Short mmCIF file of C-alpha atoms in Angstrom, two decimals:
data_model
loop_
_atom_site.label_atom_id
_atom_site.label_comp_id
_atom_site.label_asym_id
_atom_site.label_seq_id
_atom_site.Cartn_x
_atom_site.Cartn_y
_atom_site.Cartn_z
CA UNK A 1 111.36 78.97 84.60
CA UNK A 2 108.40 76.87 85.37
CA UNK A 3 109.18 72.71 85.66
CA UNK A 4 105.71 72.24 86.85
CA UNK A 5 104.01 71.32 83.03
CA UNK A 6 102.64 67.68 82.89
CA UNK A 7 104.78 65.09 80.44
CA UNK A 8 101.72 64.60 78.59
CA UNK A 9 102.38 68.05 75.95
CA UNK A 10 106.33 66.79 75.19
CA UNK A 11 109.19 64.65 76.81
CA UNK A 12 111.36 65.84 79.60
CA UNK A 13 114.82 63.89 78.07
CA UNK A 14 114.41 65.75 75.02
CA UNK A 15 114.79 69.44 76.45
CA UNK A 16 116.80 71.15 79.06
CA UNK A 17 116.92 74.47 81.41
CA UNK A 18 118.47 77.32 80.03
CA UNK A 19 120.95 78.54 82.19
CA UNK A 20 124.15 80.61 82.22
CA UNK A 21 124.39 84.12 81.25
CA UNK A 22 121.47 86.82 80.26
CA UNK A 23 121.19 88.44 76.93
CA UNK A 24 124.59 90.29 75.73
CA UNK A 25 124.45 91.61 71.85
CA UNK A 26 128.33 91.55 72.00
CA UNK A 27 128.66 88.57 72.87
CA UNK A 28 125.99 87.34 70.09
CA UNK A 29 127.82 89.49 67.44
CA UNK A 30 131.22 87.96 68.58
CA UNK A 31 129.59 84.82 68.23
CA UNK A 32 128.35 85.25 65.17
CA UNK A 33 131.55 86.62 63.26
CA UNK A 34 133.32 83.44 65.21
CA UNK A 35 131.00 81.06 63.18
CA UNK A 36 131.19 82.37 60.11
CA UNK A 37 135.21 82.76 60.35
CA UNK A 38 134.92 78.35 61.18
CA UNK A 39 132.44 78.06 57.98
CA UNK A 40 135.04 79.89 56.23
CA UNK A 41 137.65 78.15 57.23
CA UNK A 42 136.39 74.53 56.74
CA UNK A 43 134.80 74.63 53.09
CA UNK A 44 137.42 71.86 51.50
CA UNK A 45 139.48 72.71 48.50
CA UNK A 46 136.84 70.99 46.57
CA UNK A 47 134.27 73.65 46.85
CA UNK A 48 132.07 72.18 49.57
CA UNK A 49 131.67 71.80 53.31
CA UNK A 50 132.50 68.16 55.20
CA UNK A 51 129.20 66.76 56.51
CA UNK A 52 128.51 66.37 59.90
CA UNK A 53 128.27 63.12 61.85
CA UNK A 54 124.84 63.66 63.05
CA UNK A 55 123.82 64.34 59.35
CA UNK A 56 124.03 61.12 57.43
CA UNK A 57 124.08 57.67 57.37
CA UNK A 58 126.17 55.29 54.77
CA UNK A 59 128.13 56.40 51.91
CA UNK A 60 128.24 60.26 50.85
CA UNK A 61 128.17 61.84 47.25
CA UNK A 62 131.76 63.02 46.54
CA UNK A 63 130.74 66.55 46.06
CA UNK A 64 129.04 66.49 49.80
CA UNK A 65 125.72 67.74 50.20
CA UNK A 66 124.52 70.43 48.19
CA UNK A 67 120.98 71.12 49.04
CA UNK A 68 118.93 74.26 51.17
CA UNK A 69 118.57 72.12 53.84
CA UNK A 70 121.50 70.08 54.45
CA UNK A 71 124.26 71.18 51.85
CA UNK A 72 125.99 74.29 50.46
CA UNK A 73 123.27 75.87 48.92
CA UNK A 74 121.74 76.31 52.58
CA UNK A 75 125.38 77.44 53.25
CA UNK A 76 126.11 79.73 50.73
CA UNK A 77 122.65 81.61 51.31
CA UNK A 78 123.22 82.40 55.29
CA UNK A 79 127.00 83.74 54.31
CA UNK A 80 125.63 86.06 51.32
CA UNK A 81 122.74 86.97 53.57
CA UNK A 82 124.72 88.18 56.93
CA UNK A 83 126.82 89.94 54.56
CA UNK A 84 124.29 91.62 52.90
CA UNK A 85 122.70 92.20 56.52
CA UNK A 86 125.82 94.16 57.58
CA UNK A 87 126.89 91.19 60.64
CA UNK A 88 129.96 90.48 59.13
CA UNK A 89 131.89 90.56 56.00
CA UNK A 90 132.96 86.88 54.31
CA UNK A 91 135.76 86.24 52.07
CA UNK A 92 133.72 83.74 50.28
CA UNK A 93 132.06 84.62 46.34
CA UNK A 94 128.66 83.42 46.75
CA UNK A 95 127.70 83.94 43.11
CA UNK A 96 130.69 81.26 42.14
CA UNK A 97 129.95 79.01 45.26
CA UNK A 98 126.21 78.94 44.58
CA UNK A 99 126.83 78.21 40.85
CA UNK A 100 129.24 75.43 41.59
CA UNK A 101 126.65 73.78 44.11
CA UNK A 102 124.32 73.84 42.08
CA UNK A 103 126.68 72.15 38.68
CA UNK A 104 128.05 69.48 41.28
CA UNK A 105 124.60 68.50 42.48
CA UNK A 106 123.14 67.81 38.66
CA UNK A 107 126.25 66.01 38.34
CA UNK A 108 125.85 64.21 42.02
CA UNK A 109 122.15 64.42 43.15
CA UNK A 110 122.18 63.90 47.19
CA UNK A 111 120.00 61.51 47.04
CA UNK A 112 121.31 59.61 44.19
CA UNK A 113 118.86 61.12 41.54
CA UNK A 114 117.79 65.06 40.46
CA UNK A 115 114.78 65.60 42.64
CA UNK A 116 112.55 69.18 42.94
CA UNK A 117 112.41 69.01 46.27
CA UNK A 118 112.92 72.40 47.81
CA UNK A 119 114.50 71.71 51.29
CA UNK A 120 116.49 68.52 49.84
CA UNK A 121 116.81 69.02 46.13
CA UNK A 122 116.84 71.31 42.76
CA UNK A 123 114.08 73.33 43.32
CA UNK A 124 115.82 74.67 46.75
CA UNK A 125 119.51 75.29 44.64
CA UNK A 126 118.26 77.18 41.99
CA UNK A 127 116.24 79.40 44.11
CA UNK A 128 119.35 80.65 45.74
CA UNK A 129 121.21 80.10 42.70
CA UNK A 130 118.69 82.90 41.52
CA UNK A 131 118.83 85.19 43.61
CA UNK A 132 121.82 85.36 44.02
CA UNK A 133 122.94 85.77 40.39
CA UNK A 134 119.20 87.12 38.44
CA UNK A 135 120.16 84.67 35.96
CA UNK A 136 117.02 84.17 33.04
CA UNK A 137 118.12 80.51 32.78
CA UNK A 138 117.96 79.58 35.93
CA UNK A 139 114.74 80.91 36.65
CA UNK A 140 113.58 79.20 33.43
CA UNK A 141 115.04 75.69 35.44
CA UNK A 142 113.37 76.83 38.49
CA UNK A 143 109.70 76.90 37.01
CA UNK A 144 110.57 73.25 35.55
CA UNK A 145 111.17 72.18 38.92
CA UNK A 146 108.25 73.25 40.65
CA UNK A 147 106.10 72.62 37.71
CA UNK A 148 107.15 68.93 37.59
CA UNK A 149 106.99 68.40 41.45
CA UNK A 150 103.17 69.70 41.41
CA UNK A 151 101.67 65.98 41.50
CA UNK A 152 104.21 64.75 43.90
CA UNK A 153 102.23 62.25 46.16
CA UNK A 154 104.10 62.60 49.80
CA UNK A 155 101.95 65.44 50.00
CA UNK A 156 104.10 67.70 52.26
CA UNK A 157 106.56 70.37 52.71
CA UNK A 158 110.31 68.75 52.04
CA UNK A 159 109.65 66.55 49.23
CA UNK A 160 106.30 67.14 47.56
CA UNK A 161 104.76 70.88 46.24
CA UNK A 162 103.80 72.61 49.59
CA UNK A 163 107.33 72.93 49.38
CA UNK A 164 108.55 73.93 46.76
CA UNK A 165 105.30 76.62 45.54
CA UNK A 166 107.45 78.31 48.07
CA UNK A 167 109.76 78.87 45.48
CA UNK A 168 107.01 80.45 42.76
CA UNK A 169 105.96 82.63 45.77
CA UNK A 170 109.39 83.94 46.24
CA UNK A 171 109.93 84.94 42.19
CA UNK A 172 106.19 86.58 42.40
CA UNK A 173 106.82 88.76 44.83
CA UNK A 174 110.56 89.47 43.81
CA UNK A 175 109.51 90.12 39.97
CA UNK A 176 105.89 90.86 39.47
CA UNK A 177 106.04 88.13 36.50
CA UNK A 178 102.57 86.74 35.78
CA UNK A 179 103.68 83.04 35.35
CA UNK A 180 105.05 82.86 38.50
CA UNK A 181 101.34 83.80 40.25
CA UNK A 182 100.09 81.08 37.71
CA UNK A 183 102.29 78.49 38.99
CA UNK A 184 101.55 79.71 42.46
CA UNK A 185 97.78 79.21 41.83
CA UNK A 186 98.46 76.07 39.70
CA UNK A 187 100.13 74.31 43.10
CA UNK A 188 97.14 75.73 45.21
CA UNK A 189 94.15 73.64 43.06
CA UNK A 190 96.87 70.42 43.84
CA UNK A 191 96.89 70.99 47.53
CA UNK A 192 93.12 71.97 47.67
CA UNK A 193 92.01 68.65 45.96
CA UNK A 194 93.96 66.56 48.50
CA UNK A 195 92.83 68.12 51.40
CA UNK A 196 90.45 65.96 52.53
CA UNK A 197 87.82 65.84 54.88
CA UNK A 198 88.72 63.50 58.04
CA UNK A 199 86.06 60.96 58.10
CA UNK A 200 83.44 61.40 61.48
CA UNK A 201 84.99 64.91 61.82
CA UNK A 202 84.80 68.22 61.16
CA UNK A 203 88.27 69.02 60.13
CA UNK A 204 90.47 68.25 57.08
CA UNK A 205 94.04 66.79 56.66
CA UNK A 206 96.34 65.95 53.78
CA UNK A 207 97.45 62.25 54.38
CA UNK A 208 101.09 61.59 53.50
CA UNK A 209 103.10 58.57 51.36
CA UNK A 210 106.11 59.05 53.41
CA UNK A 211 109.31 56.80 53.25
CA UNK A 212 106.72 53.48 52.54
CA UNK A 213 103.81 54.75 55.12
CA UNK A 214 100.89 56.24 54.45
CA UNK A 215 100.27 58.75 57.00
CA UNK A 216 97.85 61.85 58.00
CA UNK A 217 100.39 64.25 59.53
CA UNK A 218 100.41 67.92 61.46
CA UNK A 219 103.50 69.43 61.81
CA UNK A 220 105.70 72.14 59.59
CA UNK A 221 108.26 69.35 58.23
CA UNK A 222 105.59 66.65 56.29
CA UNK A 223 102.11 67.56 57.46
CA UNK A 224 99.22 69.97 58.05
CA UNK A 225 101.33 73.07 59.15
CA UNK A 226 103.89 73.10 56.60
CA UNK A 227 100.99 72.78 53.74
CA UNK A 228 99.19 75.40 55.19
CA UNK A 229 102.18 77.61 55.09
CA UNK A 230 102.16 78.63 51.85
CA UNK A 231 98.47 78.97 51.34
CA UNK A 232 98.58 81.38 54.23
CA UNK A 233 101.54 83.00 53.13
CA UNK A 234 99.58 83.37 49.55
CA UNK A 235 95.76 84.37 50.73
CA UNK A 236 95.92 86.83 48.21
CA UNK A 237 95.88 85.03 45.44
CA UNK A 238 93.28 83.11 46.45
CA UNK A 239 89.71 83.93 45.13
CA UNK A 240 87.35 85.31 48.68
CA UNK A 241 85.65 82.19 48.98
CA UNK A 242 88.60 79.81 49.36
CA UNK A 243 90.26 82.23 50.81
CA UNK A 244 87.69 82.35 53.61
CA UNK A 245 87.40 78.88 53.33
CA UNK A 246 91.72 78.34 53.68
CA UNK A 247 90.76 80.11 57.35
CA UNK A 248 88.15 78.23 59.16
CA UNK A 249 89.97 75.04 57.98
CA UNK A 250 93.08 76.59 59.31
CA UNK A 251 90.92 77.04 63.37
CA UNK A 252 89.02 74.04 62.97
CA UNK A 253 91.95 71.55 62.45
CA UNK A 254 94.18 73.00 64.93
CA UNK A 255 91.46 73.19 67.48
CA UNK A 256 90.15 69.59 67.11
CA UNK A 257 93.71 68.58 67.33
CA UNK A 258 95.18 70.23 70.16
CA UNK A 259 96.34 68.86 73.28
CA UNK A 260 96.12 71.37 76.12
CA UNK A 261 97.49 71.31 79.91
CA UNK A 262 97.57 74.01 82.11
CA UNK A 263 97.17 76.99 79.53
CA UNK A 264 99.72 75.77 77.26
CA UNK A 265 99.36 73.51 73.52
CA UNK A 266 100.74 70.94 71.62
CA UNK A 267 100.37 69.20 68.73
CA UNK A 268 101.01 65.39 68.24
CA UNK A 269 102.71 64.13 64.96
CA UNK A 270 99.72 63.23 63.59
CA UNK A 271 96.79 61.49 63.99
CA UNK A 272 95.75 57.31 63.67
CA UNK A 273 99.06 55.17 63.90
CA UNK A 274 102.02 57.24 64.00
CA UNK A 275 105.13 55.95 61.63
CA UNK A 276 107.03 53.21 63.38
CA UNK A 277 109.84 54.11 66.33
CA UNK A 278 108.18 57.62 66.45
CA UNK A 279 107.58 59.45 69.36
CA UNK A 280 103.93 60.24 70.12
CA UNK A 281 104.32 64.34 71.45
CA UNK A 282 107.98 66.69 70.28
CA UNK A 283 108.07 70.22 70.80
CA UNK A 284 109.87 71.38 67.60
CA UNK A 285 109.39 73.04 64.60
CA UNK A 286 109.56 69.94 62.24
CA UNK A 287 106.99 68.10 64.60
CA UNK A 288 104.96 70.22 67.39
CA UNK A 289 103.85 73.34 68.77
CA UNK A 290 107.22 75.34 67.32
CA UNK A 291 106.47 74.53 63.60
CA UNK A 292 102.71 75.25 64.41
CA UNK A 293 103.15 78.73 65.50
CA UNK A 294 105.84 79.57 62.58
CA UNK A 295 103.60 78.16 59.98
CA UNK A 296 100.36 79.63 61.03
CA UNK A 297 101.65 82.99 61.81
CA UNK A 298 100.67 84.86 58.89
CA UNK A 299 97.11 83.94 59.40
CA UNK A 300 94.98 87.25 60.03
CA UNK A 301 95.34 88.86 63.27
CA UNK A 302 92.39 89.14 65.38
CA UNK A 303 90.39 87.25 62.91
CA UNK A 304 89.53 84.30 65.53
CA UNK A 305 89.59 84.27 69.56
CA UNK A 306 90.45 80.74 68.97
CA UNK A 307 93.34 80.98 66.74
CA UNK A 308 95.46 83.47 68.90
CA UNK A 309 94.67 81.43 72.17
CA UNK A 310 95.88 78.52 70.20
CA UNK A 311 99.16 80.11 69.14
CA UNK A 312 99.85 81.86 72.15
CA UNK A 313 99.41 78.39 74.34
CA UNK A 314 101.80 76.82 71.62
CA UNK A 315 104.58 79.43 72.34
CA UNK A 316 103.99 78.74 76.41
CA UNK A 317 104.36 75.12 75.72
CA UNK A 318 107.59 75.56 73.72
CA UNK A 319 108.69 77.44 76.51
CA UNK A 320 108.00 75.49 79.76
CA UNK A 321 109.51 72.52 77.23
CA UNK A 322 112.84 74.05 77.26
CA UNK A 323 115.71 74.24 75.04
CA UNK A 324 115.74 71.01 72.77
CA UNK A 325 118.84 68.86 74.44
CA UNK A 326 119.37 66.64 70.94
CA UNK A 327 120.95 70.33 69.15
CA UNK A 328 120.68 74.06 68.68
CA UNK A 329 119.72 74.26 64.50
CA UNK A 330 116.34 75.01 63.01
CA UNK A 331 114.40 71.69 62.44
CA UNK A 332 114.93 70.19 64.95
CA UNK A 333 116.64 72.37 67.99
CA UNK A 334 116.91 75.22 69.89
CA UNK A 335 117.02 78.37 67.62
CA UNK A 336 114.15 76.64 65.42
CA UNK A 337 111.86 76.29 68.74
CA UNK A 338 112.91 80.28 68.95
CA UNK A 339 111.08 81.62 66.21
CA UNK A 340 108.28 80.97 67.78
CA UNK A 341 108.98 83.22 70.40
CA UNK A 342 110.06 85.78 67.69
CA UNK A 343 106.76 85.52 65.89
CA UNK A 344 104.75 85.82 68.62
CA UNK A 345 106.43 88.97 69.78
CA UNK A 346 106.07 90.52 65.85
CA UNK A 347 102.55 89.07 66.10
CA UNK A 348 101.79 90.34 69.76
CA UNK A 349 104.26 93.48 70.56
CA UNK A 350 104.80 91.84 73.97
CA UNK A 351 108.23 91.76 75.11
CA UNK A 352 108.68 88.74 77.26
CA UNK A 353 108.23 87.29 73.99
CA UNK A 354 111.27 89.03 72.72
CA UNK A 355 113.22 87.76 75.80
CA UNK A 356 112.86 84.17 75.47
CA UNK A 357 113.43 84.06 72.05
CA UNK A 358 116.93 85.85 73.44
CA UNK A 359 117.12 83.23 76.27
CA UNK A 360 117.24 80.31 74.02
CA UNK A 361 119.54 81.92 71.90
CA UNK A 362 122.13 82.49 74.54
CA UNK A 363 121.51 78.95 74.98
CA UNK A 364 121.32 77.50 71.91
CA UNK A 365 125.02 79.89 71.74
CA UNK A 366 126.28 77.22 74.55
CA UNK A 367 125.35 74.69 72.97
CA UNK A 368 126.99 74.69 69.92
CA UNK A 369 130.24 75.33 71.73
CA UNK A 370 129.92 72.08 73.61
CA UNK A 371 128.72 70.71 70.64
CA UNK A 372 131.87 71.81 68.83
CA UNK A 373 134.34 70.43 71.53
CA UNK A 374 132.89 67.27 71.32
CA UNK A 375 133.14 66.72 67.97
CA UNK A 376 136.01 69.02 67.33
CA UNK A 377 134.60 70.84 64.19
CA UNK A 378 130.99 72.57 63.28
CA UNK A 379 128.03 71.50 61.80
CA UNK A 380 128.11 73.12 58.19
CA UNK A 381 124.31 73.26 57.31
CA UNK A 382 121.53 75.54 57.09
CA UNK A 383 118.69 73.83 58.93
CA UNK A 384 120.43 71.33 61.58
CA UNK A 385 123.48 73.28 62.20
CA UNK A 386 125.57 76.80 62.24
CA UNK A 387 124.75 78.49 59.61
CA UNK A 388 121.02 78.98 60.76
CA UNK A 389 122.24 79.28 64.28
CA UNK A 390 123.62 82.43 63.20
CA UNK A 391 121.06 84.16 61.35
CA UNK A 392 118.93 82.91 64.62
CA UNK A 393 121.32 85.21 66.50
CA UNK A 394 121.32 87.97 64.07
CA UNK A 395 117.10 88.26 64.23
CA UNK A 396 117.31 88.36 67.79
CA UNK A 397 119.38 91.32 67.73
CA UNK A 398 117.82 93.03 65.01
CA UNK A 399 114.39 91.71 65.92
CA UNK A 400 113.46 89.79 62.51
CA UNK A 401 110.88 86.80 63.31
CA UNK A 402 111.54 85.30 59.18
CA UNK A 403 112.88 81.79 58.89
CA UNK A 404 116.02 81.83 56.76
CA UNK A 405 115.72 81.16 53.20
CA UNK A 406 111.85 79.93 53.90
CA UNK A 407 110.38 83.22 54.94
CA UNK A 408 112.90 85.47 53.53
CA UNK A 409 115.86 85.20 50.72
CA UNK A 410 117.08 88.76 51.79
#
């Protein structure tokens, strides 16, 4: 594996060399049955799993966490879904777990207070909570959500409506029902008046009010990627010309923001003065060229020279970077750096593609094992811990480049 890439496109600490073992689908599907028989095992009496050290700060809600992201929704989903998938069979009822997730968090908001939020609130509950059960009322709560989140000014994907428009995607495509393409199209005219033109440039951005900063953002967690998302992912709702339009933005902001060193790309945070105690240049999907590929991917193939340059020096950056040393989940480690790899070979055919999405997910398998016997337990969550891990492992055996519960809610 190359060691040769300048510092300037990410920071040696933060990654390491893959190493150990090639690819072995046995030893992925033992792996996989072994994580969900732990997940299994720990959910407490009271209906929930324990949280994780590396997952909060200060005092927790009694009920645990309940959200997509962090709690038993995010959970529930993976178990229901590898079941459904055929990797393993669960003793778990996902209908009852996901409906008393979702009571315990209007009783016990996560945050202290019902948000929509889809990665850290209601919105992201009730979706599961839908599909798992169908249920008219829900859906009825779900449309609330996003509807009231619509002017919601941090402007990005976990908190604000490029996040949870996600959710009205998801019902239009599983139901057909016309409000759900309104609200879809009602969330696009919000995004489209906020993204602005940066001044003395010829790109746009959305700038964020994040956590007391106001900030102009790029990655898939708060900025530019993750807001693009789900315009990409809807193009065809759009009418032609802001369709067309929703393209060359697309090129022309991640060309006049890319940093590029020897044939690979990265992205920084953002651009001005990043948000205090924040690193400059990460290679992972909440921040960097990881988040940038799996955002961007459904944009048209062949439509620009530029755009699959771009995305194919992204997923040799995320390479040469290595495995992320701070964990293995989706935001912010290993298997989340993977599906870039994953897209790329759905995107390209090319199988080397296909093989380091496999490398890093015999890695990523390592590390959660060291992981475990240093903390002596697992990480019970969907995007920072085993849960996603697994479905991570699943798609590279089955070859399936979708995000869990983002992409796809099986």
């Amino acid at each position: 594996m190359p060691k040769s890439v300048t510092p300037m496109l990410f920071e040696p600490d933060r990654h390491e060399t893959p190493g150990g073992s090639g690819w072995d689908p046995s030893q992925v599907r033992a792996s996989i049955r072994s994580i969900v028989a732990d997940i299994e095992e720990s959910r407490l009496p009271q209906g929930h799993w324990p949280p994780h050290a590396l997952d909060h700060e200060g005092e927790l809600p009694r009920t645990g966490f309940k959200s997509i992201y962090l709690g038993s929704a995010g959970v529930v989903w993976a178990l229901w879904y590898l079941q459904k998938e055929g990797a393993v069979e669960i003793r778990l009822d996902p209908c009852a777990a996901i409906e008393q997730a979702d009571d315990a968090y209007q009783l016990e908001p996560d945050t202290g207070e019902v948000v929509p939020s889809y990665y850290l609130g209601e919105a992201g509950i009730r979706l599961v909570h839908w599909r798992l059960t169908q249920s008219d009322e829900v859906a009825n709560q779900l449309y609330a959500a996003i509807e009231r989140n619509i002017p919601n000014p941090t402007n990005e994907a976990l908190w604000a409506a490029p996040g949870t428009m996600v959710a009205a995607w998801h019902l239009w495509e599983a139901t057909g029902d016309e409000r759900w393409r309104q609200l879809f199209v009602a969330n696009v005219d919000q995004l489209w008046q906020t993204w602005q033109s940066v001044p003395n440039t010829d790109y746009c951005l959305w700038t964020q009010d994040l956590y007391g900063h106001i900030v102009q953002l790029l990655g898939a967690g708060h900025g530019f990627a993750g807001n693009a998302y789900p315009l990409l992912r809807g193009a065809s709702l759009l009418d032609v010309e802001r369709r067309e339009e929703l393209f060359e933005r697309c090129v022309a902001t991640l060309r006049a923001t890319a940093v590029f060193e020897g044939g690979a790309a990265n992205w920084p945070q953002g651009i001005g003065t990043p948000r205090p105690g924040r690193t400059g240049m990460l290679v992972q999907w909440c921040h960097g060229a990881p988040g940038i590929v799996t955002s961007l991917a459904a944009y048209p193939k062949l439509r620009s020279s530029d755009m699959e340059a771009m995305l194919l020096a992204a997923g040799d950056a995320t390479w040469m970077a290595g495995p992320l040393s701070k964990g293995y989940g989706l935001c912010h480690g290993t298997a989340g750096n993977g599906y870039a790899f994953l897209k790329l070979y759905r995107r390209t055919g090319d199988p080397r593609w296909l093989d380091r999405a496999r490398t890093f997910a015999m890695h990523a398998m390592r590390q959660r094992n060291r992981m475990h016997e240093q903390f002596g337990r697992g990480r019970y969550t969907l995007w920072t811990g085993d849960p996603g891990l697994a479905v991570y492992l699943w798609h590279c055996i089955t070859e399936n480049d979708a995000l869990p519960a983002l992409d796809i809610l099986g």
